[in-house]
mmCIF file of C-alpha atoms in Angstrom:
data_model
loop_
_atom_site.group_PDB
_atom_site.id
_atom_site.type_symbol
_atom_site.label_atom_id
_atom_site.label_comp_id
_atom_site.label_asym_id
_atom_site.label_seq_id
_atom_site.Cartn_x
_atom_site.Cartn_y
_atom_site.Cartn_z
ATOM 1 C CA UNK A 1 7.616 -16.162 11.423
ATOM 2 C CA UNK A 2 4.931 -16.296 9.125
ATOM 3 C CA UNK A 3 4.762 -13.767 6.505
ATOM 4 C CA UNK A 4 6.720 -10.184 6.905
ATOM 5 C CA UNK A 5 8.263 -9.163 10.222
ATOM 6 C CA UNK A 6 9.569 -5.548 10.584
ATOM 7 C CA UNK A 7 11.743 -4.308 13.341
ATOM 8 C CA UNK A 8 11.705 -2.308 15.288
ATOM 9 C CA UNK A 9 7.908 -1.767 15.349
ATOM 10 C CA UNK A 10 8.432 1.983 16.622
ATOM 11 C CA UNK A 11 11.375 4.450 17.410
ATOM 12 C CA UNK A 12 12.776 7.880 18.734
ATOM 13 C CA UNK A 13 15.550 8.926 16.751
ATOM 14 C CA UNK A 14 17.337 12.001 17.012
ATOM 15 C CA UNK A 15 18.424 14.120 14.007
ATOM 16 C CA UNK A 16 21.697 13.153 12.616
ATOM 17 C CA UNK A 17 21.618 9.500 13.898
ATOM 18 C CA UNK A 18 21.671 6.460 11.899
ATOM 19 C CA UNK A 19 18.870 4.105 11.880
ATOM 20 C CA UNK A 20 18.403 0.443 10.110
ATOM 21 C CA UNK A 21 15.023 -1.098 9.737
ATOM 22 C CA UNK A 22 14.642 -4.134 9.294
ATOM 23 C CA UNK A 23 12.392 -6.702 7.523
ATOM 24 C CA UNK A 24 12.513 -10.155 6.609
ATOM 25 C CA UNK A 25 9.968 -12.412 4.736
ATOM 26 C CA UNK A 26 9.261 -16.527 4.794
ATOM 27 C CA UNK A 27 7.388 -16.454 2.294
ATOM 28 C CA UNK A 28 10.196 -16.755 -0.588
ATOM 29 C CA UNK A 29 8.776 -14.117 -2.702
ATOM 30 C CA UNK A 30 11.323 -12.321 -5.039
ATOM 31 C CA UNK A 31 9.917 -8.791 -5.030
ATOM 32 C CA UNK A 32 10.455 -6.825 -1.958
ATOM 33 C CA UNK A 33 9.636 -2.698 -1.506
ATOM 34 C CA UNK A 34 10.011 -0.074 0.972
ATOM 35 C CA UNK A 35 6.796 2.295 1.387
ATOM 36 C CA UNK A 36 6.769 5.169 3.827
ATOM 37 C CA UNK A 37 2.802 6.057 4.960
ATOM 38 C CA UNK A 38 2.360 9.763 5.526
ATOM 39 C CA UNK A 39 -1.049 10.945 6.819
ATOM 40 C CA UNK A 40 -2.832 12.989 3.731
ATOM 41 C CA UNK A 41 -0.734 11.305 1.125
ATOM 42 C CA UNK A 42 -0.825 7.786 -0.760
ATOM 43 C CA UNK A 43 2.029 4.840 0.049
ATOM 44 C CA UNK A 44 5.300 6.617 -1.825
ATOM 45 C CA UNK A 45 7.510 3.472 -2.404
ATOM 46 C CA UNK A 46 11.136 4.276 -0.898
ATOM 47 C CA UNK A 47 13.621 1.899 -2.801
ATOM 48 C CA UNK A 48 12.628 -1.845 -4.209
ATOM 49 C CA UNK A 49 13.895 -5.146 -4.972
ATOM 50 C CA UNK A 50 13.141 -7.744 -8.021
ATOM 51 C CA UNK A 51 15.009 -10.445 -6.965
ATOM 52 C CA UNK A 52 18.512 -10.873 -4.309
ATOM 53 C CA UNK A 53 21.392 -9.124 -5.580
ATOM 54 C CA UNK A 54 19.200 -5.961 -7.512
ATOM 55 C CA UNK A 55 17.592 -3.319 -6.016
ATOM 56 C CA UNK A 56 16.174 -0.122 -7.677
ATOM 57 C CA UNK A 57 15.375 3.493 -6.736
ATOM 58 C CA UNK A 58 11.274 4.307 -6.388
ATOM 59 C CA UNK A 59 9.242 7.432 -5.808
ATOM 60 C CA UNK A 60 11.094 8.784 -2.784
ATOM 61 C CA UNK A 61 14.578 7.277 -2.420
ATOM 62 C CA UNK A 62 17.041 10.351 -0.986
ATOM 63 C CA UNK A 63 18.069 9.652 1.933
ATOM 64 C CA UNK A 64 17.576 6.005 2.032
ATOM 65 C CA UNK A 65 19.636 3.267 1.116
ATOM 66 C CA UNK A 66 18.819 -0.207 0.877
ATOM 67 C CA UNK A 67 20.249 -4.018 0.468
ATOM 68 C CA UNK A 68 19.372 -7.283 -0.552
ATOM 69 C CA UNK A 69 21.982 -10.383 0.418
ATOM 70 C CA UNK A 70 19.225 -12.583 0.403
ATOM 71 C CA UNK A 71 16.051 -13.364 -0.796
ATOM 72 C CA UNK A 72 14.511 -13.335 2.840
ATOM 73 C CA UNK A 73 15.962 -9.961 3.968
ATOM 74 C CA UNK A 74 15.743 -6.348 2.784
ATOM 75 C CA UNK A 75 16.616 -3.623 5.273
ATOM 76 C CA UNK A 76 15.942 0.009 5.235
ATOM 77 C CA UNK A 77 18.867 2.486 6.227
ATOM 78 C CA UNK A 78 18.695 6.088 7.165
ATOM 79 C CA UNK A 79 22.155 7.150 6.909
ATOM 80 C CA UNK A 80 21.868 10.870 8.717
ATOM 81 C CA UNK A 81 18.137 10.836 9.533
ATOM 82 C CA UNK A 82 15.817 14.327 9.379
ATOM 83 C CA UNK A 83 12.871 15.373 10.614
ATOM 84 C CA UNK A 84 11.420 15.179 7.075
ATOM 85 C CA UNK A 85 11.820 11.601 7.650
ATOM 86 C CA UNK A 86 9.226 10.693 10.321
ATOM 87 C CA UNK A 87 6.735 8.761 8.877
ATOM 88 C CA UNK A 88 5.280 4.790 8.705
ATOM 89 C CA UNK A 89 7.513 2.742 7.172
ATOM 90 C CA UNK A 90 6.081 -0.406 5.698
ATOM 91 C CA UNK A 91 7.923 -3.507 4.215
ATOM 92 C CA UNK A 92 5.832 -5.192 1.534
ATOM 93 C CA UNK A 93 6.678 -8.262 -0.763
ATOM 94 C CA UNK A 94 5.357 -10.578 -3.603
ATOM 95 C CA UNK A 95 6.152 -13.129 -5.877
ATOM 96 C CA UNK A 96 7.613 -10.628 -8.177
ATOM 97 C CA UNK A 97 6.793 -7.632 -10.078
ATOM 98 C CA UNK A 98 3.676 -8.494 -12.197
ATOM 99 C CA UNK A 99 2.314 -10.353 -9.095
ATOM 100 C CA UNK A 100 -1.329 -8.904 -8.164
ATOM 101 C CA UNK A 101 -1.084 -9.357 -4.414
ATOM 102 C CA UNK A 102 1.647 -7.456 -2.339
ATOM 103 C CA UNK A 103 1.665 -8.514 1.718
ATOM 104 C CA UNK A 104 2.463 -5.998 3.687
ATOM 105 C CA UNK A 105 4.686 -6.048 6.708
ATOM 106 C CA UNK A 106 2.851 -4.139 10.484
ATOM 107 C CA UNK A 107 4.842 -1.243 9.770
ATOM 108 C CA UNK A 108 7.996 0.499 11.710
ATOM 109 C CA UNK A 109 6.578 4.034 13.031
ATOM 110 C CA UNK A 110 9.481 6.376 13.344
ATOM 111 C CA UNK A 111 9.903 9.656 14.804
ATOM 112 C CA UNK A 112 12.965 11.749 14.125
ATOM 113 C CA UNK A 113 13.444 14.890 16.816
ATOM 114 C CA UNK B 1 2.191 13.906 -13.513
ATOM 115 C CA UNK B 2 0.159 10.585 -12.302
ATOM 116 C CA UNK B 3 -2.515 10.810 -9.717
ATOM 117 C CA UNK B 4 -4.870 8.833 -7.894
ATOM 118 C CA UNK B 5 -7.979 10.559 -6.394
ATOM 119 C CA UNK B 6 -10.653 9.434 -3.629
ATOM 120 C CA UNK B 7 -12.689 10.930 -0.958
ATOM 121 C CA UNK B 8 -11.196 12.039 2.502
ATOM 122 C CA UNK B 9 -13.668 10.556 4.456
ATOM 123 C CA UNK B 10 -17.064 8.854 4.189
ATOM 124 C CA UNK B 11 -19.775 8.055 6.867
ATOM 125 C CA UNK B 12 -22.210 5.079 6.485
ATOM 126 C CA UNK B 13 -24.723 3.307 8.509
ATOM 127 C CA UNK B 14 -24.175 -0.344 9.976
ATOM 128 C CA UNK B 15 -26.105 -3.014 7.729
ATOM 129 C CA UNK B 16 -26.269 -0.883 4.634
ATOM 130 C CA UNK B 17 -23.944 0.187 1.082
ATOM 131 C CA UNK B 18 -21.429 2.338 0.347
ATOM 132 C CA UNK B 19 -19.957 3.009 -2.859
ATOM 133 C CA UNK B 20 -16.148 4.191 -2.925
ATOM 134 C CA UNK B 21 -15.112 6.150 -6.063
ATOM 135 C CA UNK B 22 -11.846 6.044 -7.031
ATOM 136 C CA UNK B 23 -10.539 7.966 -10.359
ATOM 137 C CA UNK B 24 -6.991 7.504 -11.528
ATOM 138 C CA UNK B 25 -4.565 9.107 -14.508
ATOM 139 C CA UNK B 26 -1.170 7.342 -14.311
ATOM 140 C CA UNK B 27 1.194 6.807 -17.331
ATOM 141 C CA UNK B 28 -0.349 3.246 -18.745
ATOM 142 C CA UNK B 29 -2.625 0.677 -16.844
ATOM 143 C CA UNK B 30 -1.424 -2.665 -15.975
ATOM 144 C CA UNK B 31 -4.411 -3.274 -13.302
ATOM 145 C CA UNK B 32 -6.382 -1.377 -10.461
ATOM 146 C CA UNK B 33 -6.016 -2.680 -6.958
ATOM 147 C CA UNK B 34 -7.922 -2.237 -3.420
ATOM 148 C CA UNK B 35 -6.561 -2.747 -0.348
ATOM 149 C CA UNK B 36 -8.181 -2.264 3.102
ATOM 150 C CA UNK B 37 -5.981 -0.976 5.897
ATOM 151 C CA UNK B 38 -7.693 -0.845 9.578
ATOM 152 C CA UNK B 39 -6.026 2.364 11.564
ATOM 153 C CA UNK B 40 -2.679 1.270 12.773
ATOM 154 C CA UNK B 41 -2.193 -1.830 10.744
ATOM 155 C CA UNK B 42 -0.499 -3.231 7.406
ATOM 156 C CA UNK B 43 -3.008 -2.395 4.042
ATOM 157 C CA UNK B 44 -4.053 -6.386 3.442
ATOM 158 C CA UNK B 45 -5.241 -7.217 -0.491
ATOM 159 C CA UNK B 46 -8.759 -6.919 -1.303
ATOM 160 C CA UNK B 47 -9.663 -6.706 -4.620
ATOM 161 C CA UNK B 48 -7.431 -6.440 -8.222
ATOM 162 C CA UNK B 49 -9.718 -5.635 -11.596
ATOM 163 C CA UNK B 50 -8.044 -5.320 -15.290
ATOM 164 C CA UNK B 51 -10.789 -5.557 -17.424
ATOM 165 C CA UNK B 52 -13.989 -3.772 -17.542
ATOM 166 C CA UNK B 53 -16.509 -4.414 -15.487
ATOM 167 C CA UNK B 54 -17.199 -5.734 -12.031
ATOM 168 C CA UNK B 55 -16.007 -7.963 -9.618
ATOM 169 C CA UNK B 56 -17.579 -9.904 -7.116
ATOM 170 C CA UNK B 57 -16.189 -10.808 -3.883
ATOM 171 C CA UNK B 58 -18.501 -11.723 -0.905
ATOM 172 C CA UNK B 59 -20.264 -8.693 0.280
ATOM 173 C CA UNK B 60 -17.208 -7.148 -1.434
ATOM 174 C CA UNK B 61 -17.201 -5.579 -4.925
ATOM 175 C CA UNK B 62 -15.188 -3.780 -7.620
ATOM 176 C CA UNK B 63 -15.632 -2.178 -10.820
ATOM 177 C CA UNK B 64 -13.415 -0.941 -13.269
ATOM 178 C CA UNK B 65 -14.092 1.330 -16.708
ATOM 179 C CA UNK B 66 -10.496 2.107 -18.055
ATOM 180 C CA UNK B 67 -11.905 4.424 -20.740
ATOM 181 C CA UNK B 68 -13.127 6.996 -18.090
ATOM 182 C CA UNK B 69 -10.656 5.914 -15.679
ATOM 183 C CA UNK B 70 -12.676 4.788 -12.897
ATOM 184 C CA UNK B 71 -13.002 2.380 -10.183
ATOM 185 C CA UNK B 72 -15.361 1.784 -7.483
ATOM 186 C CA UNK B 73 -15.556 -0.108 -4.382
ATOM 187 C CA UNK B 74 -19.014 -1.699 -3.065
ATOM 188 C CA UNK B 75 -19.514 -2.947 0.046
ATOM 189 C CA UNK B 76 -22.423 -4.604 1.052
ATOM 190 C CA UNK B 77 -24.330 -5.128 4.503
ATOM 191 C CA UNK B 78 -22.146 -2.929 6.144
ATOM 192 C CA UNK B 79 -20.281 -4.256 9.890
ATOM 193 C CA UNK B 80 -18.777 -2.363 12.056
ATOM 194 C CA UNK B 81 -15.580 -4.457 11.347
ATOM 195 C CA UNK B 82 -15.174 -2.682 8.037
ATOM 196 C CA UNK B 83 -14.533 0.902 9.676
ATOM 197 C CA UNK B 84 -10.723 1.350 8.065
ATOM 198 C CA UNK B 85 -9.222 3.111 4.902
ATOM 199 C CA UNK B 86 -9.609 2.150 1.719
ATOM 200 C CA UNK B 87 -6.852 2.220 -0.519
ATOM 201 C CA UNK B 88 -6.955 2.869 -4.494
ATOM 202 C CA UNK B 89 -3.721 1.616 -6.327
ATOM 203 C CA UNK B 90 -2.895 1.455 -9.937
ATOM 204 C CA UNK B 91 0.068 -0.519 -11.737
ATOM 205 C CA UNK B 92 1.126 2.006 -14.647
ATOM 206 C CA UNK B 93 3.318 1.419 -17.963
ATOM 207 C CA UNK B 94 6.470 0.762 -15.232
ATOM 208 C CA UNK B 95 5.023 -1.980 -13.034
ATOM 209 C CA UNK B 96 5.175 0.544 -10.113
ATOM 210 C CA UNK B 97 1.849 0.937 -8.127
ATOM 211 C CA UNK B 98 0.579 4.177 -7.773
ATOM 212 C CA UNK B 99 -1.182 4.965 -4.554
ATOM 213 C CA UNK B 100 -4.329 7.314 -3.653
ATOM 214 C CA UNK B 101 -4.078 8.554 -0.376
ATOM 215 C CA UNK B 102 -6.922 6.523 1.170
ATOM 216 C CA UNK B 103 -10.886 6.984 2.174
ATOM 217 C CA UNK B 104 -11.443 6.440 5.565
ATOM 218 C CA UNK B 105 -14.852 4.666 6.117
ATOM 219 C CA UNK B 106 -16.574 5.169 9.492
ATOM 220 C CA UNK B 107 -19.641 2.881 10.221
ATOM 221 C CA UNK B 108 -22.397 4.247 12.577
ATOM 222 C CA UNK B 109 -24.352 1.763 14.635
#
């Protein structure tokens, strides 16, 4: 691994399922996010992380939930997923909060029907 | 409300400059960021400016004037490598980054 893997990189999902993205980092940084990518509109960040053990609510967080055990892992759940909720979901981390670089994970692309 | 705004779309010629604009009103400034993202991949870092004025980077460039909130990104000697999106992104009052919604660059031989 070297940097941020995502999983899975794309998915069907029907309406009403559950779905858990994941993403893990090796790069020991303690800031982790969740963006979603929708075409026409900036990165909205989902939910976030400062460090393992906190997490925190961003732009666009209902209908996600989200967990951090560790510092290496931070995955993305869609309890009851919705159309609404198609989109390309990128992982991103750095070495916390005031950090100027964030690296970016290739993105989950995610179709709900 | 905060907003980030750039062009849709911009068309230049292989081997010469473009200039992206990029004007922002968020809640505070704690730094202006560009990131290039190539169609179907991750953004990756380019450039990060907090004080006035401009930064050089290669044939990359960035400028910053916080008093008429206002950012540009200069690319020199145009390749066709650097057809992608460019992505404006400012840290408000909060820490949180605030994201425009991208100017895609096409390069013509």
């Amino acid at each position: 691994i070297a940097g941020i893997t995502q999983a899975p990189t794309s998915q069907i999902l029907a309406a009403g399922r559950r779905m858990t993205l994941r993403c893990t980092q090796d790069m020991r940084h303690n800031a982790m996010y969740w963006y979603r990518q929708d075409l026409g509109l900036g990165l909205r960040l989902i939910h976030y992380s400062n460090t393992a053990g906190t997490t925190g609510k961003g732009e666009v967080p209902d209908g996600y939930s989200v967990s951090r055990a560790n510092t290496d892992d931070f995955p993305l759940t869609l309890a009851s997923a919705v159309p609404s909720q198609t989109s390309v979901y990128f992982c991103a981390s750095s070495d916390g909060i005031g950090a100027n670089v964030l690296t970016f994970g290739a993105g989950s692309r995610l179709t709900v029907l | 409300g905060q907003n980030i705004d750039q062009p849709t779309e911009m068309t230049a010629t292989e081997g010469a400059i473009v200039q992206i604009n990029c004007t922002y009103q968020t809640s505070g400034f704690n730094g202006l960021f560009w990131y290039q993202q190539h169609a179907g991949e991750a953004p990756t870092f380019l450039s990060y400016n907090v004080l006035d004025g401009l930064e050089e980077k290669g044939r990359f460039s960035s400028f910053l004037s916080r008093s008429k909130g206002y950012s540009y990104l200069l690319l020199k000697e145009l390749q066709m490598k650097d057809s992608a999106s460019y992505l404006c992104a400012v840290r408000d009052s909060n820490y949180q980054l605030i994201w425009g919604a991208g100017t895609k660059l096409i390069i013509k031989p």
